[in-house]
Coordinates of C-alpha atoms and ligand atoms in Angstrom, one line a residue:
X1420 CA -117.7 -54.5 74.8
X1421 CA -120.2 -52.0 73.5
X1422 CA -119.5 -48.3 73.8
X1423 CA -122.6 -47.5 75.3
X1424 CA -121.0 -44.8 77.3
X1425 CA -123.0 -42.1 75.7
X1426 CA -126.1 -43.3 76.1
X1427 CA -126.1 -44.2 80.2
X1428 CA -125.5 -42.3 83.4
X1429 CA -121.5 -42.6 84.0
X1430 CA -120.1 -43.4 87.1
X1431 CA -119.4 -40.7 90.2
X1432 CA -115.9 -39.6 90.8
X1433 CA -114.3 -39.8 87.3
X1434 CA -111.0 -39.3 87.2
X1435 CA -109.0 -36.3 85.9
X1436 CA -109.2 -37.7 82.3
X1437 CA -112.9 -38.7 82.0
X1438 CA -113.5 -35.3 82.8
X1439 CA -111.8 -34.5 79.2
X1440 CA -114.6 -35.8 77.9
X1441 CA -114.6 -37.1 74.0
X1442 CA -117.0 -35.1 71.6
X1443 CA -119.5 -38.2 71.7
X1444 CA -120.4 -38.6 75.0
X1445 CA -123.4 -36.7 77.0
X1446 CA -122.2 -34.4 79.6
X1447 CA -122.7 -35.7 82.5
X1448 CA -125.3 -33.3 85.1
X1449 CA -125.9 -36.0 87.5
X1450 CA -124.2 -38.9 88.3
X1451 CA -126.3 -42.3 89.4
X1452 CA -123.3 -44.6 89.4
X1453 CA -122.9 -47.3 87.1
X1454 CA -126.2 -49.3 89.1
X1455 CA -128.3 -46.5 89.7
X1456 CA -131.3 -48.5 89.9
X1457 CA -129.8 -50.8 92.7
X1458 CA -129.2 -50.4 96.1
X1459 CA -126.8 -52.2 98.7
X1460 CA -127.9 -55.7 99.1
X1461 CA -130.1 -56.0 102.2
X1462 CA -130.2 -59.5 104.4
X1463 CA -134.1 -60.8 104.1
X1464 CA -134.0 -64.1 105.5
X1465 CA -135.3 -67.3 103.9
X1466 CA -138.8 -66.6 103.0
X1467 CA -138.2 -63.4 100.9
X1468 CA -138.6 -63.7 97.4
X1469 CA -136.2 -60.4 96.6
X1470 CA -134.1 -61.7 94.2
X1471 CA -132.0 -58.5 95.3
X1472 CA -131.4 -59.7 98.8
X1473 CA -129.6 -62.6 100.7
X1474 CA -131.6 -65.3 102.2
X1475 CA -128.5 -66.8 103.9
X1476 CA -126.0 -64.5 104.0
X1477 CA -126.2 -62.3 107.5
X1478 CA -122.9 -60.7 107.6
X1479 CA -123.1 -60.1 110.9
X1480 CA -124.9 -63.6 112.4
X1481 CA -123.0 -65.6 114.9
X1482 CA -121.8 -69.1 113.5
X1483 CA -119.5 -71.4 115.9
X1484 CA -118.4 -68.0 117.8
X1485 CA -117.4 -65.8 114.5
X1486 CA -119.6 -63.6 112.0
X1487 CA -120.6 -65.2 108.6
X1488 CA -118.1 -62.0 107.8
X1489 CA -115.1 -63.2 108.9
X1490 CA -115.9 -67.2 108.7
X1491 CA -116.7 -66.3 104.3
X1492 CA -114.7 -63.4 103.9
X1493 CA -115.9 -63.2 100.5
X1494 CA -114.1 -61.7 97.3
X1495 CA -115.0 -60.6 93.9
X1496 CA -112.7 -60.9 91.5
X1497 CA -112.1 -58.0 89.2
X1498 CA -111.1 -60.1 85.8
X1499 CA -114.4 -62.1 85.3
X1500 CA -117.0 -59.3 86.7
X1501 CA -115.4 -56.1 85.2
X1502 CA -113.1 -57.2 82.4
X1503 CA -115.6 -60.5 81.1
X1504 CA -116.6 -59.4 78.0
X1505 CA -118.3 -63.1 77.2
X1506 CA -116.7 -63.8 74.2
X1507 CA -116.0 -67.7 73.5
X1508 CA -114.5 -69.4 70.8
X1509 CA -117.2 -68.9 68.3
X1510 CA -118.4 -65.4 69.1
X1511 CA -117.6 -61.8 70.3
X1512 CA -118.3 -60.2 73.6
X1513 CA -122.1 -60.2 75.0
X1514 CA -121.8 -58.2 78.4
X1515 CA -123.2 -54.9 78.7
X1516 CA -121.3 -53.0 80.9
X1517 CA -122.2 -49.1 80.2
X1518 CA -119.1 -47.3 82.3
X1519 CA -117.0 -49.0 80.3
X1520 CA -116.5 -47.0 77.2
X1521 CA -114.4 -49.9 75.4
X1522 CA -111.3 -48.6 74.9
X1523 CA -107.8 -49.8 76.6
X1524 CA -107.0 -46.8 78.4
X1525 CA -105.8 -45.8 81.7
X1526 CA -108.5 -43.3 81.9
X1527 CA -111.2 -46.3 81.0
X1528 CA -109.3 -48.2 83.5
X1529 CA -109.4 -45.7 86.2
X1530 CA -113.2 -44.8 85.6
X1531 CA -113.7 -48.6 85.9
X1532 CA -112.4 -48.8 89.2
X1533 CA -115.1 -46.9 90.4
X1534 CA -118.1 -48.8 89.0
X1535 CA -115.8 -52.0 90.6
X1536 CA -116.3 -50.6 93.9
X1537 CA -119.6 -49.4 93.8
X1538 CA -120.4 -52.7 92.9
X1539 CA -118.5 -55.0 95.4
X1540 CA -119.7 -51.8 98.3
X1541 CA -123.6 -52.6 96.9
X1542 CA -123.2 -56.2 97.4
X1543 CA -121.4 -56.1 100.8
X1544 CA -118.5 -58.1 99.9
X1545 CA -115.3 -57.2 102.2
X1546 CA -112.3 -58.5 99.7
X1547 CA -111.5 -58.1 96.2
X1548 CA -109.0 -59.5 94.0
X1549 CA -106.9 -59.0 90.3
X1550 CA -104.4 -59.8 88.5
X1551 CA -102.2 -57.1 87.3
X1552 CA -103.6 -56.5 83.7
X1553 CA -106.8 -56.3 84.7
X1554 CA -106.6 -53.3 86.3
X1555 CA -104.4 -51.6 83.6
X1556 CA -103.6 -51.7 80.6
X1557 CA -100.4 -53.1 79.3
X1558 CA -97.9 -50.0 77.7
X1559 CA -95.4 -50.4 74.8
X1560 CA -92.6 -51.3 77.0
X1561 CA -92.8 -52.6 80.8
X1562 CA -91.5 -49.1 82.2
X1563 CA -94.8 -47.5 80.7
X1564 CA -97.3 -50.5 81.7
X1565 CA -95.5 -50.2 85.4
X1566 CA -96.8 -46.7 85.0
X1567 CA -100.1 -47.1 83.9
X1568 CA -100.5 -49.4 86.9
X1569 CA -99.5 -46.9 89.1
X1570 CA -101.8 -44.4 88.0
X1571 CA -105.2 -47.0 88.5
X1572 CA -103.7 -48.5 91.5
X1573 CA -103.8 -45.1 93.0
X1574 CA -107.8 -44.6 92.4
X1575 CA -107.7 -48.6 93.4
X1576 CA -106.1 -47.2 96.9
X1577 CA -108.7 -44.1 97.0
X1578 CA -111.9 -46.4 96.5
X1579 CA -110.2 -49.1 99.1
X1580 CA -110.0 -45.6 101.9
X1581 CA -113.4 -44.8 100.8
X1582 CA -115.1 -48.3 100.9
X1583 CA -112.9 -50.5 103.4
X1584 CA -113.0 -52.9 101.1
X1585 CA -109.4 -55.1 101.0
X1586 CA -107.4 -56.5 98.6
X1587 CA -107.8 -60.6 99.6
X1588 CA -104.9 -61.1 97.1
X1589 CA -102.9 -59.7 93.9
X1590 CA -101.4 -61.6 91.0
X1591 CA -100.0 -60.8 88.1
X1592 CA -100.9 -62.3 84.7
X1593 CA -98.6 -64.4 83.5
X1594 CA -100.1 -66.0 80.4
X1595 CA -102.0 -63.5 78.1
X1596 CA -99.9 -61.9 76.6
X1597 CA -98.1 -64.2 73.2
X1598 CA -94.5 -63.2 75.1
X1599 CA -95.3 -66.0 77.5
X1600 CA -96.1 -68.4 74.6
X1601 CA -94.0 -71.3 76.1
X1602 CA -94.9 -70.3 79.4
X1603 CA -93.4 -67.4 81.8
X1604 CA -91.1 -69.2 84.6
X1605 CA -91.0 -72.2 82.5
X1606 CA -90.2 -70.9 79.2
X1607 CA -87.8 -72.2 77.4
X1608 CA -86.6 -68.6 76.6
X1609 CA -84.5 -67.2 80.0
X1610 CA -85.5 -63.3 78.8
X1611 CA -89.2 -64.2 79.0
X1612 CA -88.6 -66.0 82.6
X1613 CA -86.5 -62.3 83.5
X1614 CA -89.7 -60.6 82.0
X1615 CA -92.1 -62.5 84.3
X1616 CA -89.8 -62.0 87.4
X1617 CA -89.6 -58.3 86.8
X1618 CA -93.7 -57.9 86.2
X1619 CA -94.1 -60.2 90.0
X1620 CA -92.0 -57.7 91.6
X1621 CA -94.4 -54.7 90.6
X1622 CA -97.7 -56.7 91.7
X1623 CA -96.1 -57.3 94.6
X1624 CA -95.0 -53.8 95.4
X1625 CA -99.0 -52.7 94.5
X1626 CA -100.3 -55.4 96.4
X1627 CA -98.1 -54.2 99.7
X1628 CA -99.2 -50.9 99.1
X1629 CA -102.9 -51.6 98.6
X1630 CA -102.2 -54.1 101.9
X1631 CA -103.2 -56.7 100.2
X1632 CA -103.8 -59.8 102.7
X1633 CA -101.8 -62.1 100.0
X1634 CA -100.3 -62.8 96.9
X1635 CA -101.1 -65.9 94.9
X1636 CA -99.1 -67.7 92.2
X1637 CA -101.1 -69.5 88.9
X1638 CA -99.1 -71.2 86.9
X1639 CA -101.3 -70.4 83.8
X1640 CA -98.5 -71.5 81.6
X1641 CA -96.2 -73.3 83.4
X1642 CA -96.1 -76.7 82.1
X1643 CA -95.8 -78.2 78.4
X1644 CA -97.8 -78.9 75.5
X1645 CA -95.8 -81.3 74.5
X1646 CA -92.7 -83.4 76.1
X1647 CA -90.6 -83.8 72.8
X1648 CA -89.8 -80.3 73.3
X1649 CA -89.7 -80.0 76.8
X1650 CA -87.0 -80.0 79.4
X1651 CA -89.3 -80.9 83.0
X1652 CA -86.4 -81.1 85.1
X1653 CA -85.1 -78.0 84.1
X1654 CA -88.4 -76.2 83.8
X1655 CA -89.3 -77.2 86.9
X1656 CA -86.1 -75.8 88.6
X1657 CA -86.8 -72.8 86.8
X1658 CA -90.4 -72.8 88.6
X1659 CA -88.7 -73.0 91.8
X1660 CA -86.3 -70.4 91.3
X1661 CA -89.0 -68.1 90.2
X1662 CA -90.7 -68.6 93.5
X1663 CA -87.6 -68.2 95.7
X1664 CA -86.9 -65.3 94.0
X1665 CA -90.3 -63.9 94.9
X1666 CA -90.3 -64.9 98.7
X1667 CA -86.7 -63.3 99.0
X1668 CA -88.0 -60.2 97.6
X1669 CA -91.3 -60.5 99.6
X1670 CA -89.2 -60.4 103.0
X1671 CA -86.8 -57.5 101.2
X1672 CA -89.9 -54.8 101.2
X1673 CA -91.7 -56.1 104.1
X1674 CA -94.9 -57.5 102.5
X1675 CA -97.0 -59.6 105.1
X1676 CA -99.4 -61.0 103.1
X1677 CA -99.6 -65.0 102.7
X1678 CA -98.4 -66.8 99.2
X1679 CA -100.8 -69.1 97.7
X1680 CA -100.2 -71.2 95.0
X1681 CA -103.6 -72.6 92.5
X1682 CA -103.1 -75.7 91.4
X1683 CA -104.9 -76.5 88.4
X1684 CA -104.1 -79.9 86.2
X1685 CA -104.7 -78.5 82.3
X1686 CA -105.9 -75.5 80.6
X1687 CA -104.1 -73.9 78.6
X1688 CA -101.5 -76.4 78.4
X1689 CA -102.0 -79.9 78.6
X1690 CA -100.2 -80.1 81.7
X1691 CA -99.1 -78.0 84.6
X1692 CA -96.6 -78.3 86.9
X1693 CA -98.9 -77.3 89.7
X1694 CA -101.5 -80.4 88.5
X1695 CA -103.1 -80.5 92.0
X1696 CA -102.7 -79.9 95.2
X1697 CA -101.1 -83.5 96.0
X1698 CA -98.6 -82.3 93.6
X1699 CA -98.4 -78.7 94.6
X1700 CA -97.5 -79.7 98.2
X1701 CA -94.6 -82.0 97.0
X1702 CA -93.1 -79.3 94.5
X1703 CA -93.1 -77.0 97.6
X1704 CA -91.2 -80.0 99.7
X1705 CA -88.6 -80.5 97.4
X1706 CA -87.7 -77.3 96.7
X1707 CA -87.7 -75.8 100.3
X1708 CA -90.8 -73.4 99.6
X1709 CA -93.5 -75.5 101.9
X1710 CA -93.1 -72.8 105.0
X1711 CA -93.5 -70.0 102.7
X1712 CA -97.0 -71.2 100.6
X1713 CA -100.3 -72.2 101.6
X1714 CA -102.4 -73.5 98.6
X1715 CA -105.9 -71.5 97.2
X1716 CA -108.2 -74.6 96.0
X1717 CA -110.2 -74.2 93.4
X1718 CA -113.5 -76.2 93.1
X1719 CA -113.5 -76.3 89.2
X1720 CA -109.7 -77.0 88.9
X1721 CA -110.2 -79.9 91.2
X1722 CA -112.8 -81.3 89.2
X1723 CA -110.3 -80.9 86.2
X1724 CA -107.4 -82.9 88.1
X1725 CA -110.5 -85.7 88.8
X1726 CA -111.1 -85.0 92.6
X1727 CA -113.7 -83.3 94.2
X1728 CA -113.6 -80.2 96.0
X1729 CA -113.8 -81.9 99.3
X1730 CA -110.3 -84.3 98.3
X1731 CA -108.1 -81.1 97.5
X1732 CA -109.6 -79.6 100.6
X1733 CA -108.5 -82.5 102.7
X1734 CA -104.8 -82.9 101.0
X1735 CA -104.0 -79.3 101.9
X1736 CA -105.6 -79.1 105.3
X1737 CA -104.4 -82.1 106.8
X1738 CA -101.0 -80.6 105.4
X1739 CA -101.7 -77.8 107.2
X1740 CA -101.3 -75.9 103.6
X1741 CA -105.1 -74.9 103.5
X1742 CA -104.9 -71.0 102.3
X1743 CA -108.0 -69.7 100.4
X1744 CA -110.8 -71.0 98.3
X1745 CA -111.6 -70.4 94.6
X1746 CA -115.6 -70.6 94.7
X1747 CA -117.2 -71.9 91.6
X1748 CA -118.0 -74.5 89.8
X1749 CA -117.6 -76.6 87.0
X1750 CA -120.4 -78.4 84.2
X1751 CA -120.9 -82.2 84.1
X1752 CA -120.8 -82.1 80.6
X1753 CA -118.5 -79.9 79.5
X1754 CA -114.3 -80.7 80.4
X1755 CA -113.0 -77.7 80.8
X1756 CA -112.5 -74.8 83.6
X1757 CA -116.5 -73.1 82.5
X1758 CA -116.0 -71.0 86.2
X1759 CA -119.8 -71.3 86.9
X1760 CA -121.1 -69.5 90.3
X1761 CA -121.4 -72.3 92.8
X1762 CA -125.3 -72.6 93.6
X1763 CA -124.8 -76.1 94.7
X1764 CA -125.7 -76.2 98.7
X1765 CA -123.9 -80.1 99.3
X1766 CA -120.9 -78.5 97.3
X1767 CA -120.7 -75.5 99.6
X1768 CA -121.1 -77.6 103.1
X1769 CA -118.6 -80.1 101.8
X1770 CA -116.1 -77.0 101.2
X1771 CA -117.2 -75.3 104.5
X1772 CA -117.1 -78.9 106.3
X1773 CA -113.6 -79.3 105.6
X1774 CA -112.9 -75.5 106.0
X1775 CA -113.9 -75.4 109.6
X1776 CA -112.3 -78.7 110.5
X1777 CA -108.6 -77.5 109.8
X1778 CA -109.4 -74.1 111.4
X1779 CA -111.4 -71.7 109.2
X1780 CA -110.0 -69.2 106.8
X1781 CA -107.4 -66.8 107.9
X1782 CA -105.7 -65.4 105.4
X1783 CA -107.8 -66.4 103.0
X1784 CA -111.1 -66.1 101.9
X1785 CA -114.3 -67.5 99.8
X1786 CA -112.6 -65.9 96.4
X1787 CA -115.5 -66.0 93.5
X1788 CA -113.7 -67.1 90.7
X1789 CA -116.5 -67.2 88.4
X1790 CA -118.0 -65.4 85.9
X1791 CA -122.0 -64.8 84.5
X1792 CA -122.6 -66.9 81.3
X1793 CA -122.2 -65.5 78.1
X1794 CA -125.8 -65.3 78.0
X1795 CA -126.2 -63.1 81.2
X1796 CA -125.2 -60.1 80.0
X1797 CA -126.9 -57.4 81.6
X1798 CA -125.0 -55.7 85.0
X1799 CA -128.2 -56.9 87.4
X1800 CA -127.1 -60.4 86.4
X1801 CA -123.7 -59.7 87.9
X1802 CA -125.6 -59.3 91.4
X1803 CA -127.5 -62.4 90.3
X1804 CA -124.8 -64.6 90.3
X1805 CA -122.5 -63.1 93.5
X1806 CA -126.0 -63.2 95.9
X1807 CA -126.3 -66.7 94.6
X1808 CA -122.8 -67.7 95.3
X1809 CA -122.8 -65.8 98.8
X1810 CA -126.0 -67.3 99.9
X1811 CA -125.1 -70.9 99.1
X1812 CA -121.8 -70.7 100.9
X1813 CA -124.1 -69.0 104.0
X1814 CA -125.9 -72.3 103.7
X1815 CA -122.9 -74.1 103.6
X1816 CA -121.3 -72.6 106.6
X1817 CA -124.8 -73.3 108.5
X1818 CA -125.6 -76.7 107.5
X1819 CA -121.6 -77.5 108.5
X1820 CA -122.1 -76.1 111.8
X1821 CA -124.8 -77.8 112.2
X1822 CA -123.4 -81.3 111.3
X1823 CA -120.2 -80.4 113.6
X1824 CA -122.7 -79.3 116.5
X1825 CA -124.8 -82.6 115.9
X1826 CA -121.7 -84.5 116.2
X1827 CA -122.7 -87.8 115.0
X1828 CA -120.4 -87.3 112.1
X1829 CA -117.1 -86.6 113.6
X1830 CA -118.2 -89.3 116.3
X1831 CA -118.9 -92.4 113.6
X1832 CA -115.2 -91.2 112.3
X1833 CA -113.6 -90.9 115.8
X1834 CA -115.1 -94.4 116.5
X1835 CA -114.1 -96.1 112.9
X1836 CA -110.4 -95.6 113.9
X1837 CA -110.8 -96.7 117.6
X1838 CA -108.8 -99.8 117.3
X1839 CA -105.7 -97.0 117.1
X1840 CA -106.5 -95.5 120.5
X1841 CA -105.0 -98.2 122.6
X1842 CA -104.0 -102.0 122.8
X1843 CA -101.6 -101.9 119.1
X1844 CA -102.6 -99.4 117.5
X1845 CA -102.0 -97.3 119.6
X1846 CA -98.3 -98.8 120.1
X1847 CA -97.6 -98.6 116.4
X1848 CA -99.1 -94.8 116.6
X1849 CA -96.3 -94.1 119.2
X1850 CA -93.4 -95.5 117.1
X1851 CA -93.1 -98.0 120.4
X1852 CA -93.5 -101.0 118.6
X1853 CA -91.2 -103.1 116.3
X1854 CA -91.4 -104.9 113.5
X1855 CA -91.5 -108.3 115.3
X1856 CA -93.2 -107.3 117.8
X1857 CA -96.1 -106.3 115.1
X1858 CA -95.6 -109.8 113.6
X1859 CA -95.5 -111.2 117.4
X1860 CA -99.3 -109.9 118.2
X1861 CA -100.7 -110.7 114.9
X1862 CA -99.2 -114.2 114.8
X1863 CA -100.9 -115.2 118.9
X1864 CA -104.0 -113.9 117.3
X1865 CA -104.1 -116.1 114.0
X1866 CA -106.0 -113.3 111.9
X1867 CA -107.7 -110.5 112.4
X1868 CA -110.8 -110.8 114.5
X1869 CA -113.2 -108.4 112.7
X1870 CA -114.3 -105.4 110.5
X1871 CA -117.0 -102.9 110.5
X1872 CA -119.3 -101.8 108.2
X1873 CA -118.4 -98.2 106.9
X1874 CA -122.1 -97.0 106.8
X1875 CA -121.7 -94.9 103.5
X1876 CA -125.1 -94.8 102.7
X1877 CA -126.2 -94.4 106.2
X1878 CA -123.9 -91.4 106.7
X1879 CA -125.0 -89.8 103.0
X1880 CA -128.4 -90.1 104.7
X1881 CA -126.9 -88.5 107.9
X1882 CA -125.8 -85.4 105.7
X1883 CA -128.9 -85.2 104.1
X1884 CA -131.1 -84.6 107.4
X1885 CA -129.1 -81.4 107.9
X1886 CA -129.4 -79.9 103.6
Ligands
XLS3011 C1 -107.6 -69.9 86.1 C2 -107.3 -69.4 87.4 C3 -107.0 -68.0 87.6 C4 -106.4 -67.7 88.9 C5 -105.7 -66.4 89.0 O1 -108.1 -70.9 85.8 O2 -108.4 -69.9 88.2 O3 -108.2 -67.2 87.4 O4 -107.3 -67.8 90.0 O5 -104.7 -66.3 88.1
NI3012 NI1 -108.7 -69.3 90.2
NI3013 NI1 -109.7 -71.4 87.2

């Protein structure tokens, strides 16, 4: 990042140690805030042409008897908009991000905090979320990063008082750092798997006392790069462990908040344990942890495991393992996890379709994991992108309303699977008919008597009368 510190208005209530102010920077008479030139995002409605306002989003419009508020719950996420520097393989950072004076300190950290919530405040988003590290800064030893966490997790509380904005859900990095080169559960090495234990049980202590709504589990690292080396069965015992471990200690201190795994197929490693959330849901089954998780889906990681959205929606809702939603997007052309801001409207009423049918979000929320482009590096872009996001999954949520309130949809489907409502079907349904019996009906028949069309194209045309 570039220290541009001294040359910019600094945000309001520095901490303690901003105020011991290095010799470089201007003192600071008055404080604008780290986006003094913006205000909080108003609601406009569809023919404004503010590109600081919402079309879509009305926080406080009734949809299908709740606000947009508590249908999207939206979140922010604090490692792509405040620690994205936009650095990529072949080049250094890009983003422009003038309270942030560069440099890994607690003080930084805690000056950061506030530009974070004057942000998320300005926008109007109710939920935020981080992984440990990206709130502080990792010490020499885990005693003195425990402590640095303290230290910004208590301006993180202050600015939560301040704000009401909540913590949608904590987690704690896992993968950065080169200890969890072969992974941090799943490594091969039992002091790195005691390491990773040790640094969940502090993120879940912070997220209990920030109230955090839920903790989620990403197993950045937690698979293998290659199988000559690897021990799955073992690794993946280890996995489970881990995440015993965690709900034991979650019940110890009395932390409410809902556990979420992310599955995600690849990246880093070439595979992960948690591949999808087909997977995810049998992992959990087999090791006794399905009443304890709900799954967060990810748009861009299901696009990496070669589903859509809508698929991994479908495998955790009809599991009734539908927690919280990742929101962003992938690139046609480009394989790997780019984090776009979803902007795409059938993307956002496929997500929102699905969301409504198995309930709506409780726990959970619509979680931007998604970060500007390297190229979009000034802070306005930051608003950019979330009023974009925001606005298409306000679409979203209307259009599916509207579909559900039509009805023609959820009719055509109701009467596709007709045959299983009585006659047969609805004997085989019931577990009240056998095997011969089955073989009986269909034998005094001779074959079956006919099939029905299943009207893809006329329902892709149904859909699009309501985009
Ligand atoms: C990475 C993941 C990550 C999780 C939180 O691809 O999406 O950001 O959401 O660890
Ligand atoms: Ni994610
Ligand atoms: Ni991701």
């Amino acid at each position: 990042m570039r220290r541009l510190a001294s040359l910019v208005a600094l945000p309001v209530n520095l901490s303690n140690e901003m105020t011991k102010m290095k010799s470089n920077r201007v003192p600071r008479q008055k404080m604008a805030g780290a986006f003094p030139t913006i205000e909080c995002i108003p609601y406009e409605g569809p023919k404004s042409t503010n590109p600081l306002a919402f079309k879509h989003y009305n926080a406080g419009e009734i949809v299908e008897g709740r606000t947009m508020r508590e249908h999207l719950r939206f979140s922010v996420v604090y490692w792509h908009t405040f620690r994205g520097a936009g650095s990529d393989p072949f080049g250094a950072g890009t983003m422009l991000r003038p309270w942030d004076d560069g440099s890994n300190t607690v003080s930084n950290a805690q000056n950061r905090v506030r530009a974070a919530f004057e942000f998320i405040e300005k926008l109007g988003a109710p939920y935020y979320a981080w992984h440990d590290r990206d709130v502080a800064p990792e010490g020499k030893t885990l005693a003195e990063t425990n402590k640095n966490f303290d230290a910004v997790a208590k301006i993180l509380k202050e600015e939560q008082k301040r704000t009401g904005i909540k913590l949608l859900w904590g987690t704690a990095n896992l993968f950065s750092h080169p200890r969890f080169v072969h992974g941090a559960s799943t490594s091969s090495n039992a002091d790195v798997f005691a390491f990773a234990v040790a640094q969940v049980k502090k993120a879940l202590e912070v997220s209990h006392e920030l109230g955090g709504e839920g903790y989620t589990f990403w197993g950045g690292r937690e698979g293998y790069m290659t199988l000559l080396n690897t021990d799955m069965k073992r690794e993946r015992e280890h996995l489970a462990k881990f995440l015993h471990l965690a709900v034991a200690y979650k019940k110890q201190i009395g932390f409410q908040g809902q556990f979420y795994i992310e599955p995600k197929p690849k990246e880093p490693t070439k595979h992960q344990y948690d591949s999808d959330a087909a997977a995810c849901l049998n992992f959990l089954r087999e090791f006794d942890l399905l009443p304890h998780f709900k799954l967060n889906i990810e748009a861009n990681h299901a696009t990496l495991a070669g589903h859509t959205m809508q698929h991994e929606l479908e495998v955790a809702g009809s599991a009734g393992a539908l927690g919280s939603i990742d929101a962003n997007t992938g690139d046609e052309l480009l394989g790997w996890d780019t984090d776009q801001f979803p902007t795409n409207i059938y993307l956002a009423a496929y997500t929102m379709l699905s969301v409504l049918k198995y309930g709506g979000l409780q726990t959970g929320g619509v979680n931007f994991d998604a970060k500007v482009r390297r190229e979009s590096f000034e802070p306005v872009d930051l608003f950019y992108a979330h009023i974009g996001g925001m606005d298409a999954f306000a679409r979203g949520l209307k259009i599916a309303a509207a579909i559900r309130q039509d009805g023609r949809l959820a009719e055509f489907v109701k009467q596709r699977y007709a045959s299983w409502d009585s006659g047969i079907g609805a004997k085989i349904e019931s577990g009240k008919a056998s095997l011969k019996e089955i073989e009986a009906y269909i034998l005094k028949k001779g074959d079956v008597a006919k099939n029905v069309s299943g009207r893809q194209e006329f329902l892709e045309n149904l859909i699009n009368e309501f985009i």
